[in-house]
mmCIF file of C-alpha atoms in Angstrom:
data_model
loop_
_atom_site.group_PDB
_atom_site.id
_atom_site.type_symbol
_atom_site.label_atom_id
_atom_site.label_comp_id
_atom_site.label_asym_id
_atom_site.label_seq_id
_atom_site.Cartn_x
_atom_site.Cartn_y
_atom_site.Cartn_z
ATOM 1 C CA MET A 409 73.219 113.803 103.578
ATOM 2 C CA LYS A 410 69.791 112.754 104.784
ATOM 3 C CA LEU A 411 66.877 112.331 102.398
ATOM 4 C CA SER A 412 63.334 111.164 102.882
ATOM 5 C CA ILE A 413 62.611 108.455 100.303
ATOM 6 C CA ASN A 414 59.231 106.735 100.065
ATOM 7 C CA GLY A 415 58.443 107.654 103.656
ATOM 8 C CA ASN A 416 61.746 106.501 105.180
ATOM 9 C CA THR A 417 64.711 108.674 106.218
ATOM 10 C CA VAL A 418 67.764 107.492 104.303
ATOM 11 C CA GLU A 419 71.451 108.507 104.574
ATOM 12 C CA VAL A 420 73.093 108.759 101.138
ATOM 13 C CA PRO A 421 76.682 109.742 100.175
ATOM 14 C CA ASP A 422 77.286 113.499 99.874
ATOM 15 C CA ASN A 423 78.791 113.111 96.385
ATOM 16 C CA ILE A 424 75.340 112.424 94.925
ATOM 17 C CA ARG A 425 74.486 115.674 93.139
ATOM 18 C CA THR A 426 71.625 114.908 90.726
ATOM 19 C CA VAL A 427 68.479 112.796 90.535
ATOM 20 C CA SER A 428 70.154 110.620 87.878
ATOM 21 C CA GLU A 429 73.017 109.911 90.294
ATOM 22 C CA LEU A 430 70.513 109.142 93.038
ATOM 23 C CA LEU A 431 68.779 106.594 90.777
ATOM 24 C CA GLN A 432 72.198 105.071 89.981
ATOM 25 C CA HIS A 433 72.929 104.837 93.706
ATOM 26 C CA PHE A 434 69.775 102.744 94.152
ATOM 27 C CA LYS A 435 70.568 100.733 90.984
ATOM 28 C CA LEU A 436 67.421 102.012 89.302
ATOM 29 C CA GLU A 437 69.133 103.675 86.312
ATOM 30 C CA GLN A 438 68.318 100.742 84.016
ATOM 31 C CA LYS A 439 64.673 100.778 85.048
ATOM 32 C CA VAL A 440 61.903 103.147 84.122
ATOM 33 C CA ALA A 441 61.259 105.280 87.185
ATOM 34 C CA VAL A 442 58.933 108.170 87.982
ATOM 35 C CA VAL A 443 60.406 110.604 90.529
ATOM 36 C CA GLU A 444 58.770 113.263 92.675
ATOM 37 C CA ARG A 445 61.057 115.748 94.506
ATOM 38 C CA ASN A 446 59.563 117.895 97.252
ATOM 39 C CA ARG A 447 56.070 117.095 95.898
ATOM 40 C CA GLU A 448 57.014 118.246 92.406
ATOM 41 C CA ILE A 449 56.896 115.550 89.717
ATOM 42 C CA LEU A 450 59.937 115.475 87.423
ATOM 43 C CA GLU A 451 60.064 114.828 83.694
ATOM 44 C CA LYS A 452 62.512 112.076 82.823
ATOM 45 C CA LYS A 453 64.599 114.529 80.780
ATOM 46 C CA ASP A 454 65.133 116.638 83.910
ATOM 47 C CA HIS A 455 66.664 113.812 85.983
ATOM 48 C CA PRO A 456 70.295 114.608 84.946
ATOM 49 C CA THR A 457 69.979 118.315 85.802
ATOM 50 C CA THR A 458 67.782 118.284 88.929
ATOM 51 C CA GLU A 459 69.895 118.767 92.058
ATOM 52 C CA VAL A 460 69.623 116.650 95.202
ATOM 53 C CA ARG A 461 69.930 118.575 98.494
ATOM 54 C CA ASP A 462 70.067 117.547 102.144
ATOM 55 C CA GLY A 463 66.547 117.208 103.550
ATOM 56 C CA ASP A 464 64.847 116.684 100.174
ATOM 57 C CA VAL A 465 61.724 114.559 100.166
ATOM 58 C CA PHE A 466 61.561 111.998 97.334
ATOM 59 C CA GLU A 467 58.936 109.595 96.111
ATOM 60 C CA ILE A 468 60.387 107.103 93.622
ATOM 61 C CA VAL A 469 58.261 104.548 91.769
ATOM 62 C CA HIS A 470 59.861 102.128 89.301
ATOM 63 C CA PHE A 471 58.075 99.904 86.835
ATOM 64 C CA VAL A 472 58.155 96.107 86.984
ATOM 65 C CA GLY A 473 56.477 93.548 84.759
ATOM 66 C CA GLY A 474 55.622 90.410 86.731
ATOM 67 C CA GLY A 475 52.113 89.281 87.394
ATOM 68 C CA MET B 1132 17.075 86.773 96.593
ATOM 69 C CA ASN B 1133 19.648 86.033 99.305
ATOM 70 C CA ASP B 1134 21.766 88.564 101.199
ATOM 71 C CA ARG B 1135 24.989 87.693 99.422
ATOM 72 C CA TYR B 1136 25.874 91.359 98.837
ATOM 73 C CA SER B 1137 24.373 92.805 102.032
ATOM 74 C CA ARG B 1138 27.690 93.908 103.608
ATOM 75 C CA GLN B 1139 28.801 95.586 100.414
ATOM 76 C CA GLU B 1140 25.448 97.370 100.056
ATOM 77 C CA LEU B 1141 25.700 98.571 103.676
ATOM 78 C CA PHE B 1142 28.964 100.259 102.732
ATOM 79 C CA ALA B 1143 27.479 103.696 101.991
ATOM 80 C CA PRO B 1144 29.546 104.767 98.947
ATOM 81 C CA ILE B 1145 28.398 101.625 97.124
ATOM 82 C CA GLY B 1146 24.887 101.069 98.492
ATOM 83 C CA LYS B 1147 22.110 99.295 96.602
ATOM 84 C CA GLU B 1148 22.532 101.576 93.597
ATOM 85 C CA GLY B 1149 26.260 100.840 93.289
ATOM 86 C CA GLN B 1150 25.552 97.136 93.618
ATOM 87 C CA ARG B 1151 22.971 97.319 90.844
ATOM 88 C CA ARG B 1152 25.468 99.085 88.575
ATOM 89 C CA LEU B 1153 28.137 96.508 89.386
ATOM 90 C CA GLY B 1154 25.757 93.772 88.278
ATOM 91 C CA GLU B 1155 25.485 95.374 84.829
ATOM 92 C CA ARG B 1156 29.221 95.626 84.188
ATOM 93 C CA HIS B 1157 31.500 93.361 82.152
ATOM 94 C CA VAL B 1158 35.165 93.121 83.209
ATOM 95 C CA LEU B 1159 37.949 91.579 81.127
ATOM 96 C CA ILE B 1160 40.848 90.128 83.136
ATOM 97 C CA ILE B 1161 43.955 89.499 81.045
ATOM 98 C CA GLY B 1162 46.033 86.814 82.710
ATOM 99 C CA ALA B 1163 44.995 84.075 85.127
ATOM 100 C CA GLY B 1164 48.175 83.866 87.174
ATOM 101 C CA ALA B 1165 48.733 85.372 90.611
ATOM 102 C CA LEU B 1166 47.183 88.789 89.922
ATOM 103 C CA GLY B 1167 44.484 87.308 87.683
ATOM 104 C CA THR B 1168 43.174 84.764 90.173
ATOM 105 C CA GLY B 1169 43.267 87.319 93.008
ATOM 106 C CA ASN B 1170 41.445 90.005 91.029
ATOM 107 C CA ALA B 1171 38.942 87.516 89.640
ATOM 108 C CA GLU B 1172 37.996 86.089 93.025
ATOM 109 C CA ILE B 1173 37.343 89.517 94.549
ATOM 110 C CA LEU B 1174 35.369 90.834 91.559
ATOM 111 C CA VAL B 1175 33.308 87.643 91.243
ATOM 112 C CA ARG B 1176 32.468 87.645 94.955
ATOM 113 C CA ALA B 1177 31.609 91.361 94.689
ATOM 114 C CA GLY B 1178 29.024 90.595 92.010
ATOM 115 C CA VAL B 1179 30.346 92.086 88.764
ATOM 116 C CA GLY B 1180 27.735 91.061 86.165
ATOM 117 C CA LYS B 1181 30.118 89.313 83.810
ATOM 118 C CA VAL B 1182 33.798 88.419 84.100
ATOM 119 C CA THR B 1183 35.904 87.182 81.194
ATOM 120 C CA ILE B 1184 39.277 85.713 82.102
ATOM 121 C CA VAL B 1185 41.930 85.033 79.462
ATOM 122 C CA ASP B 1186 45.155 83.054 79.742
ATOM 123 C CA ARG B 1187 47.508 81.151 77.431
ATOM 124 C CA ASP B 1188 49.201 78.907 79.987
ATOM 125 C CA TYR B 1189 48.475 75.849 82.136
ATOM 126 C CA VAL B 1190 48.874 75.234 85.881
ATOM 127 C CA ASP B 1191 52.353 74.294 87.068
ATOM 128 C CA TRP B 1192 53.576 73.308 90.564
ATOM 129 C CA SER B 1193 55.502 76.579 90.852
ATOM 130 C CA ASN B 1194 52.176 78.491 90.630
ATOM 131 C CA LEU B 1195 50.567 76.989 93.748
ATOM 132 C CA GLN B 1196 52.447 79.168 96.274
ATOM 133 C CA ARG B 1197 50.501 82.281 95.169
ATOM 134 C CA GLN B 1198 47.863 81.565 92.507
ATOM 135 C CA GLN B 1199 44.890 81.198 94.777
ATOM 136 C CA LEU B 1200 42.330 79.366 92.632
ATOM 137 C CA TYR B 1201 44.504 76.328 91.791
ATOM 138 C CA THR B 1202 45.117 72.973 93.456
ATOM 139 C CA GLU B 1203 47.714 70.188 93.262
ATOM 140 C CA GLU B 1204 45.380 68.189 91.055
ATOM 141 C CA ASP B 1205 45.345 71.032 88.491
ATOM 142 C CA ALA B 1206 49.160 70.989 88.382
ATOM 143 C CA ILE B 1207 49.255 67.204 87.978
ATOM 144 C CA GLN B 1208 46.711 67.376 85.152
ATOM 145 C CA ARG B 1209 48.368 70.464 83.613
ATOM 146 C CA MET B 1210 44.954 72.106 83.321
ATOM 147 C CA PRO B 1211 44.691 75.379 81.406
ATOM 148 C CA LYS B 1212 44.508 78.222 83.910
ATOM 149 C CA ALA B 1213 41.566 80.057 82.333
ATOM 150 C CA ALA B 1214 39.386 76.924 82.288
ATOM 151 C CA VAL B 1215 40.131 75.935 85.901
ATOM 152 C CA ALA B 1216 39.791 79.505 87.161
ATOM 153 C CA ALA B 1217 36.365 79.856 85.519
ATOM 154 C CA GLU B 1218 35.213 76.530 86.971
ATOM 155 C CA ARG B 1219 36.217 77.578 90.521
ATOM 156 C CA LEU B 1220 34.760 81.056 90.096
ATOM 157 C CA LYS B 1221 31.402 79.603 89.033
ATOM 158 C CA LYS B 1222 31.306 77.633 92.293
ATOM 159 C CA ILE B 1223 32.028 80.831 94.234
ATOM 160 C CA ASN B 1224 29.241 82.804 92.541
ATOM 161 C CA SER B 1225 26.740 81.043 90.293
ATOM 162 C CA SER B 1226 24.542 84.125 89.920
ATOM 163 C CA ILE B 1227 26.870 85.966 87.510
ATOM 164 C CA GLU B 1228 28.296 85.138 84.096
ATOM 165 C CA ILE B 1229 31.877 83.849 83.918
ATOM 166 C CA GLU B 1230 33.681 83.212 80.672
ATOM 167 C CA ALA B 1231 37.055 81.498 80.116
ATOM 168 C CA LYS B 1232 39.261 82.073 77.067
ATOM 169 C CA ILE B 1233 42.293 79.833 76.568
ATOM 170 C CA MET B 1234 44.272 81.914 74.121
ATOM 171 C CA ASP B 1235 47.179 84.208 73.453
ATOM 172 C CA VAL B 1236 46.236 87.880 73.286
ATOM 173 C CA THR B 1237 47.628 89.772 70.293
ATOM 174 C CA PRO B 1238 46.376 92.886 68.463
ATOM 175 C CA VAL B 1239 44.025 90.549 66.561
ATOM 176 C CA GLU B 1240 42.331 88.916 69.575
ATOM 177 C CA ILE B 1241 42.119 92.105 71.646
ATOM 178 C CA GLU B 1242 39.615 93.679 69.219
ATOM 179 C CA SER B 1243 36.937 91.027 69.786
ATOM 180 C CA LEU B 1244 37.818 90.433 73.453
ATOM 181 C CA THR B 1245 37.044 94.057 74.293
ATOM 182 C CA GLU B 1246 33.552 94.084 72.699
ATOM 183 C CA GLY B 1247 31.161 95.473 75.318
ATOM 184 C CA ILE B 1248 33.838 95.618 78.035
ATOM 185 C CA ASP B 1249 33.526 98.268 80.780
ATOM 186 C CA LEU B 1250 36.942 97.764 82.391
ATOM 187 C CA MET B 1251 40.124 95.769 81.765
ATOM 188 C CA ILE B 1252 42.297 94.420 84.560
ATOM 189 C CA ASP B 1253 45.970 93.915 83.779
ATOM 190 C CA ALA B 1254 47.043 90.612 85.279
ATOM 191 C CA SER B 1255 49.654 89.884 82.636
ATOM 192 C CA ASP B 1256 53.373 89.350 83.125
ATOM 193 C CA ASN B 1257 54.888 91.342 80.272
ATOM 194 C CA PHE B 1258 54.882 94.752 78.604
ATOM 195 C CA ASP B 1259 54.126 93.423 75.096
ATOM 196 C CA ILE B 1260 50.544 92.711 76.125
ATOM 197 C CA ARG B 1261 50.310 95.790 78.351
ATOM 198 C CA MET B 1262 51.123 98.079 75.420
ATOM 199 C CA ILE B 1263 48.383 96.354 73.403
ATOM 200 C CA MET B 1264 45.932 96.827 76.297
ATOM 201 C CA ASN B 1265 47.003 100.460 76.585
ATOM 202 C CA ASP B 1266 46.343 101.148 72.894
ATOM 203 C CA ILE B 1267 42.975 99.369 72.710
ATOM 204 C CA SER B 1268 41.977 101.202 75.895
ATOM 205 C CA GLN B 1269 42.579 104.531 74.176
ATOM 206 C CA LYS B 1270 41.053 103.475 70.858
ATOM 207 C CA LYS B 1271 37.819 102.179 72.436
ATOM 208 C CA GLN B 1272 37.800 104.466 75.501
ATOM 209 C CA ILE B 1273 37.863 101.572 77.983
ATOM 210 C CA PRO B 1274 39.692 102.175 81.283
ATOM 211 C CA TRP B 1275 42.260 99.643 82.456
ATOM 212 C CA ILE B 1276 44.166 99.053 85.677
ATOM 213 C CA TYR B 1277 47.877 98.330 85.419
ATOM 214 C CA GLY B 1278 49.290 96.060 88.101
ATOM 215 C CA ALA B 1279 52.628 94.292 88.450
ATOM 216 C CA VAL B 1280 54.646 92.551 91.115
ATOM 217 C CA LEU B 1281 58.240 91.381 91.559
ATOM 218 C CA GLY B 1282 59.847 90.044 94.729
ATOM 219 C CA SER B 1283 58.289 91.994 97.608
ATOM 220 C CA TYR B 1284 57.592 95.018 95.376
ATOM 221 C CA GLY B 1285 54.369 95.938 93.638
ATOM 222 C CA ILE B 1286 52.913 98.771 91.584
ATOM 223 C CA SER B 1287 49.506 99.815 90.287
ATOM 224 C CA TYR B 1288 47.855 102.626 88.342
ATOM 225 C CA ALA B 1289 44.350 103.093 86.933
ATOM 226 C CA ILE B 1290 44.325 104.554 83.415
ATOM 227 C CA ILE B 1291 41.176 106.384 82.312
ATOM 228 C CA PRO B 1292 41.159 107.471 78.653
ATOM 229 C CA GLY B 1293 40.694 111.217 78.187
ATOM 230 C CA LYS B 1294 41.492 111.926 81.846
ATOM 231 C CA THR B 1295 44.736 110.381 83.057
ATOM 232 C CA PRO B 1296 48.062 109.912 81.296
ATOM 233 C CA CYS B 1297 48.338 106.496 79.606
ATOM 234 C CA LEU B 1298 51.039 103.890 80.133
ATOM 235 C CA SER B 1299 53.015 105.175 77.124
ATOM 236 C CA CYS B 1300 53.077 108.673 78.670
ATOM 237 C CA LEU B 1301 54.493 107.280 81.908
ATOM 238 C CA LEU B 1302 57.010 104.882 80.424
ATOM 239 C CA GLU B 1303 58.340 106.824 77.408
ATOM 240 C CA THR B 1304 60.375 103.698 76.671
ATOM 241 C CA ILE B 1305 59.306 100.108 77.271
ATOM 242 C CA PRO B 1306 61.170 98.475 80.151
ATOM 243 C CA ILE B 1307 63.104 95.516 78.840
ATOM 244 C CA GLY B 1308 65.103 92.585 80.107
ATOM 245 C CA GLY B 1309 65.748 91.856 83.758
ATOM 246 C CA ALA B 1310 63.356 94.460 85.067
ATOM 247 C CA THR B 1311 60.347 92.588 83.760
ATOM 248 C CA CYS B 1312 61.148 88.856 83.966
ATOM 249 C CA ASP B 1313 60.458 87.211 87.270
ATOM 250 C CA THR B 1314 63.894 85.724 87.826
ATOM 251 C CA VAL B 1315 64.086 87.043 91.400
ATOM 252 C CA GLY B 1316 60.934 85.322 92.622
ATOM 253 C CA VAL B 1317 57.834 86.752 94.219
ATOM 254 C CA ILE B 1318 56.019 86.495 97.560
ATOM 255 C CA ALA B 1319 52.260 86.099 97.871
ATOM 256 C CA PRO B 1320 51.649 89.115 100.160
ATOM 257 C CA ALA B 1321 53.067 91.421 97.466
ATOM 258 C CA VAL B 1322 50.668 89.857 94.952
ATOM 259 C CA GLN B 1323 47.727 90.350 97.303
ATOM 260 C CA MET B 1324 48.657 93.987 97.923
ATOM 261 C CA VAL B 1325 48.608 94.753 94.187
ATOM 262 C CA VAL B 1326 45.311 92.867 93.872
ATOM 263 C CA THR B 1327 43.971 95.051 96.672
ATOM 264 C CA LEU B 1328 45.049 98.273 94.939
ATOM 265 C CA GLN B 1329 43.610 97.118 91.602
ATOM 266 C CA THR B 1330 40.265 95.844 92.880
ATOM 267 C CA ALA B 1331 39.657 98.878 95.101
ATOM 268 C CA GLU B 1332 40.005 101.151 92.046
ATOM 269 C CA ALA B 1333 37.928 98.719 89.978
ATOM 270 C CA LEU B 1334 35.056 98.763 92.494
ATOM 271 C CA LYS B 1335 35.112 102.571 92.573
ATOM 272 C CA TRP B 1336 34.915 102.784 88.776
ATOM 273 C CA LEU B 1337 32.320 100.051 88.364
ATOM 274 C CA THR B 1338 29.954 101.353 91.062
ATOM 275 C CA GLY B 1339 29.985 104.935 89.745
ATOM 276 C CA ASN B 1340 32.397 106.356 92.333
ATOM 277 C CA GLU B 1341 34.977 107.779 89.944
ATOM 278 C CA GLU B 1342 35.592 110.793 92.199
ATOM 279 C CA ALA B 1343 36.957 108.451 94.877
ATOM 280 C CA MET B 1344 39.659 107.023 92.597
ATOM 281 C CA SER B 1345 43.221 107.695 93.751
ATOM 282 C CA GLY B 1346 44.614 109.105 90.494
ATOM 283 C CA ARG B 1347 48.026 108.092 91.773
ATOM 284 C CA LEU B 1348 50.809 105.832 90.626
ATOM 285 C CA THR B 1349 51.340 103.715 93.718
ATOM 286 C CA SER B 1350 54.126 101.345 94.693
ATOM 287 C CA PHE B 1351 55.250 99.530 97.835
ATOM 288 C CA ASP B 1352 57.948 97.194 99.054
ATOM 289 C CA LEU B 1353 56.723 94.922 101.820
ATOM 290 C CA TRP B 1354 60.248 93.783 102.752
ATOM 291 C CA LYS B 1355 61.810 97.254 102.857
ATOM 292 C CA ASN B 1356 58.639 98.682 104.469
ATOM 293 C CA GLU B 1357 58.331 101.416 101.854
ATOM 294 C CA TYR B 1358 55.305 103.015 100.281
ATOM 295 C CA ALA B 1359 55.240 105.611 97.507
ATOM 296 C CA SER B 1360 52.384 107.373 95.784
ATOM 297 C CA ILE B 1361 52.780 109.987 93.057
ATOM 298 C CA ARG B 1362 50.216 112.169 91.317
ATOM 299 C CA VAL B 1363 51.262 111.806 87.674
ATOM 300 C CA ASP B 1364 48.685 113.965 85.819
ATOM 301 C CA LYS B 1365 51.446 116.308 84.602
ATOM 302 C CA LEU B 1366 53.106 113.462 82.677
ATOM 303 C CA LYS B 1367 50.244 113.272 80.154
ATOM 304 C CA LYS B 1368 51.810 114.042 76.770
ATOM 305 C CA GLU B 1369 50.059 115.881 73.936
ATOM 306 C CA ASP B 1370 52.220 114.085 71.362
ATOM 307 C CA CYS B 1371 51.818 110.600 72.881
ATOM 308 C CA PRO B 1372 51.422 108.019 70.066
ATOM 309 C CA SER B 1373 48.810 106.135 72.130
ATOM 310 C CA CYS B 1374 46.696 108.882 73.728
ATOM 311 C CA GLY B 1375 47.879 112.179 72.199
ATOM 312 C CA VAL B 1376 46.008 114.462 69.805
ATOM 313 C CA ARG B 1377 47.247 112.443 66.822
ATOM 314 C CA ALA B 1378 47.143 108.974 68.385
ATOM 315 C CA GLN B 1379 48.067 106.130 66.036
ATOM 316 C CA TYR B 1380 47.878 103.188 68.466
ATOM 317 C CA PRO B 1381 51.238 101.748 67.302
ATOM 318 C CA PHE B 1382 50.909 98.539 69.306
ATOM 319 C CA LEU B 1383 47.684 97.514 67.539
ATOM 320 C CA SER B 1384 49.377 97.312 64.169
ATOM 321 C CA ALA B 1385 49.769 93.749 62.913
ATOM 322 C CA SER B 1386 53.377 94.405 61.901
ATOM 323 C CA ASN B 1387 54.247 94.099 65.573
ATOM 324 C CA LEU B 1388 52.902 90.558 65.541
ATOM 325 C CA SER B 1389 55.536 87.909 66.111
ATOM 326 C CA ARG B 1390 54.846 84.195 65.808
ATOM 327 C CA THR B 1391 57.268 83.293 68.555
ATOM 328 C CA ALA B 1392 57.545 84.619 72.089
ATOM 329 C CA VAL B 1393 59.988 83.726 74.855
ATOM 330 C CA LEU B 1394 57.902 83.444 78.017
ATOM 331 C CA CYS B 1395 59.199 85.549 80.893
ATOM 332 C CA GLY B 1396 61.484 83.680 83.302
ATOM 333 C CA ARG B 1397 60.106 80.349 82.133
ATOM 334 C CA ASP B 1398 62.746 78.843 79.823
ATOM 335 C CA THR B 1399 59.895 78.398 77.363
ATOM 336 C CA VAL B 1400 59.162 79.511 73.811
ATOM 337 C CA GLN B 1401 55.588 79.886 72.577
ATOM 338 C CA ILE B 1402 54.910 79.372 68.867
ATOM 339 C CA ARG B 1403 51.633 80.422 67.295
ATOM 340 C CA PRO B 1404 50.323 78.850 64.075
ATOM 341 C CA PRO B 1405 50.583 80.983 60.891
ATOM 342 C CA LYS B 1406 46.824 81.515 60.976
ATOM 343 C CA PRO B 1407 44.154 80.697 63.577
ATOM 344 C CA GLN B 1408 43.278 77.023 63.502
ATOM 345 C CA SER B 1409 41.703 74.287 65.549
ATOM 346 C CA LEU B 1410 44.080 71.430 66.310
ATOM 347 C CA ASP B 1411 42.653 67.874 66.364
ATOM 348 C CA LEU B 1412 44.363 66.667 69.534
ATOM 349 C CA ASP B 1413 43.075 63.083 69.163
ATOM 350 C CA ALA B 1414 44.561 62.660 65.699
ATOM 351 C CA LEU B 1415 47.791 64.372 66.756
ATOM 352 C CA GLY B 1416 48.051 62.093 69.814
ATOM 353 C CA GLU B 1417 47.650 58.994 67.653
ATOM 354 C CA SER B 1418 50.264 60.043 65.140
ATOM 355 C CA LEU B 1419 52.772 60.957 67.871
ATOM 356 C CA SER B 1420 52.143 57.645 69.664
ATOM 357 C CA SER B 1421 52.808 55.787 66.414
ATOM 358 C CA LEU B 1422 56.246 57.477 66.379
ATOM 359 C CA GLY B 1423 56.911 55.847 69.770
ATOM 360 C CA LEU B 1424 56.440 59.064 71.780
ATOM 361 C CA LYS B 1425 54.694 58.974 75.144
ATOM 362 C CA VAL B 1426 51.723 61.325 74.934
ATOM 363 C CA GLU B 1427 49.884 62.868 77.909
ATOM 364 C CA ARG B 1428 46.425 64.370 77.429
ATOM 365 C CA ASN B 1429 43.701 66.355 79.068
ATOM 366 C CA PRO B 1430 40.635 67.790 77.297
ATOM 367 C CA TYR B 1431 42.451 71.027 76.467
ATOM 368 C CA LEU B 1432 46.030 70.116 75.607
ATOM 369 C CA LEU B 1433 48.521 67.425 74.731
ATOM 370 C CA ALA B 1434 52.110 67.033 75.998
ATOM 371 C CA PHE B 1435 55.045 64.954 74.769
ATOM 372 C CA GLN B 1436 58.808 64.947 75.234
ATOM 373 C CA PRO B 1437 61.108 64.636 72.228
ATOM 374 C CA ASP B 1438 64.885 65.245 72.619
ATOM 375 C CA HIS B 1439 64.746 66.178 76.323
ATOM 376 C CA ARG B 1440 62.363 69.016 75.537
ATOM 377 C CA ARG B 1441 58.702 69.132 76.485
ATOM 378 C CA LEU B 1442 56.201 70.250 73.876
ATOM 379 C CA VAL B 1443 52.662 71.194 74.861
ATOM 380 C CA ALA B 1444 50.078 71.729 72.102
ATOM 381 C CA PHE B 1445 46.791 73.571 72.685
ATOM 382 C CA ARG B 1446 43.561 73.231 70.698
ATOM 383 C CA ASP B 1447 43.995 76.704 69.211
ATOM 384 C CA GLY B 1448 47.185 75.499 67.522
ATOM 385 C CA ARG B 1449 49.662 77.131 69.883
ATOM 386 C CA VAL B 1450 52.651 75.099 71.019
ATOM 387 C CA LEU B 1451 54.821 75.715 74.081
ATOM 388 C CA VAL B 1452 58.388 74.406 73.817
ATOM 389 C CA HIS B 1453 59.777 74.013 77.346
ATOM 390 C CA GLY B 1454 63.464 73.731 78.230
ATOM 391 C CA THR B 1455 64.801 76.339 75.820
ATOM 392 C CA LYS B 1456 64.920 80.087 75.217
ATOM 393 C CA ASP B 1457 66.306 79.541 71.714
ATOM 394 C CA THR B 1458 63.531 80.467 69.269
ATOM 395 C CA ALA B 1459 65.362 78.822 66.330
ATOM 396 C CA GLU B 1460 65.577 75.500 68.150
ATOM 397 C CA ALA B 1461 61.952 75.788 69.232
ATOM 398 C CA ARG B 1462 60.832 76.504 65.664
ATOM 399 C CA SER B 1463 62.775 73.536 64.343
ATOM 400 C CA LEU B 1464 61.099 71.192 66.854
ATOM 401 C CA TYR B 1465 57.712 72.733 65.992
ATOM 402 C CA HIS B 1466 58.190 72.160 62.275
ATOM 403 C CA ARG B 1467 59.266 68.559 62.838
ATOM 404 C CA TYR B 1468 55.962 67.652 64.519
ATOM 405 C CA PHE B 1469 53.477 70.234 63.290
ATOM 406 C CA GLY B 1470 54.649 70.841 59.720
#
């Protein structure tokens, strides 16, 4: 399916069903990430239950520490 | 009176009034690495009344690719970053006050460092210090601007007590391990982009243009050509231990104070003395020389190399043990030479 992520159109496997699985796909599951789906910000506890659908628009910001 | 600030005053949202306000503000920059030198240069040129820059480290060759205030000579001399940065900044703008602090920042130091501060800039490289900044920000109602960079990726967010969520609200848990240590390198344009995001928000706050602030958690990846920006107001938590209704500022409690710290991605352990002290570097140098050790000195620190390790002692009693991540080994070397 096609998603818009951080302004770019991205093709991801159809077996990705939840936001948690999407974060795993991008290897972000170990990091602290803030996710917005279709302009709606998600609580971290909702990542495992929020569905990902074709055409969804995501903004994903993950935290890093360097300076 | 010269026209040093004329172009900034011509910029309508700042104007002469904004410039005057800027000249009355005191900014604390924590860290004098890549983000610290970038932020400091912009704010000093802009005419912030007083800038205090704090750092615990000295200049190394690996810094020169992106830490814009330092030269080869500073790396050769192993000059403390805060001292060199302040010296350069004074040459850039002699009409404002610039203060250097060569020290580690713990819950103890942060209390006095934030006296009279209007804004803190995060230019640190770890979440231990950021959580301390976050708590003191809430306790004393001082805004701070988080910034971090890794590889070609960067992130920034301005935290205003009483208005925005704090860093604890956003993180919920502290990121640990690989996500924070700069083992994957970093490119200078990513640093500069974070500096840009931080200083733009800083200028808005300091010139009385709060309504222009972005209010967004912003990230980018210059290599993947991505940009993300999220309004995070809804993540503010009533029960947050740092900014909630019953805030306890957990990271300001002295029980979190550790005497040893492994420096991020540096193969280095820092050991702090049991209580604040002033180390007599001349006497130490003489006694180490009498043991047959080759001692290198500058006015701020002393370096020597026992057992294929390099030890660097600062005047405030801190010692960096290079070449190991093993805190037990580092402590044992420390006790051998510093008692």
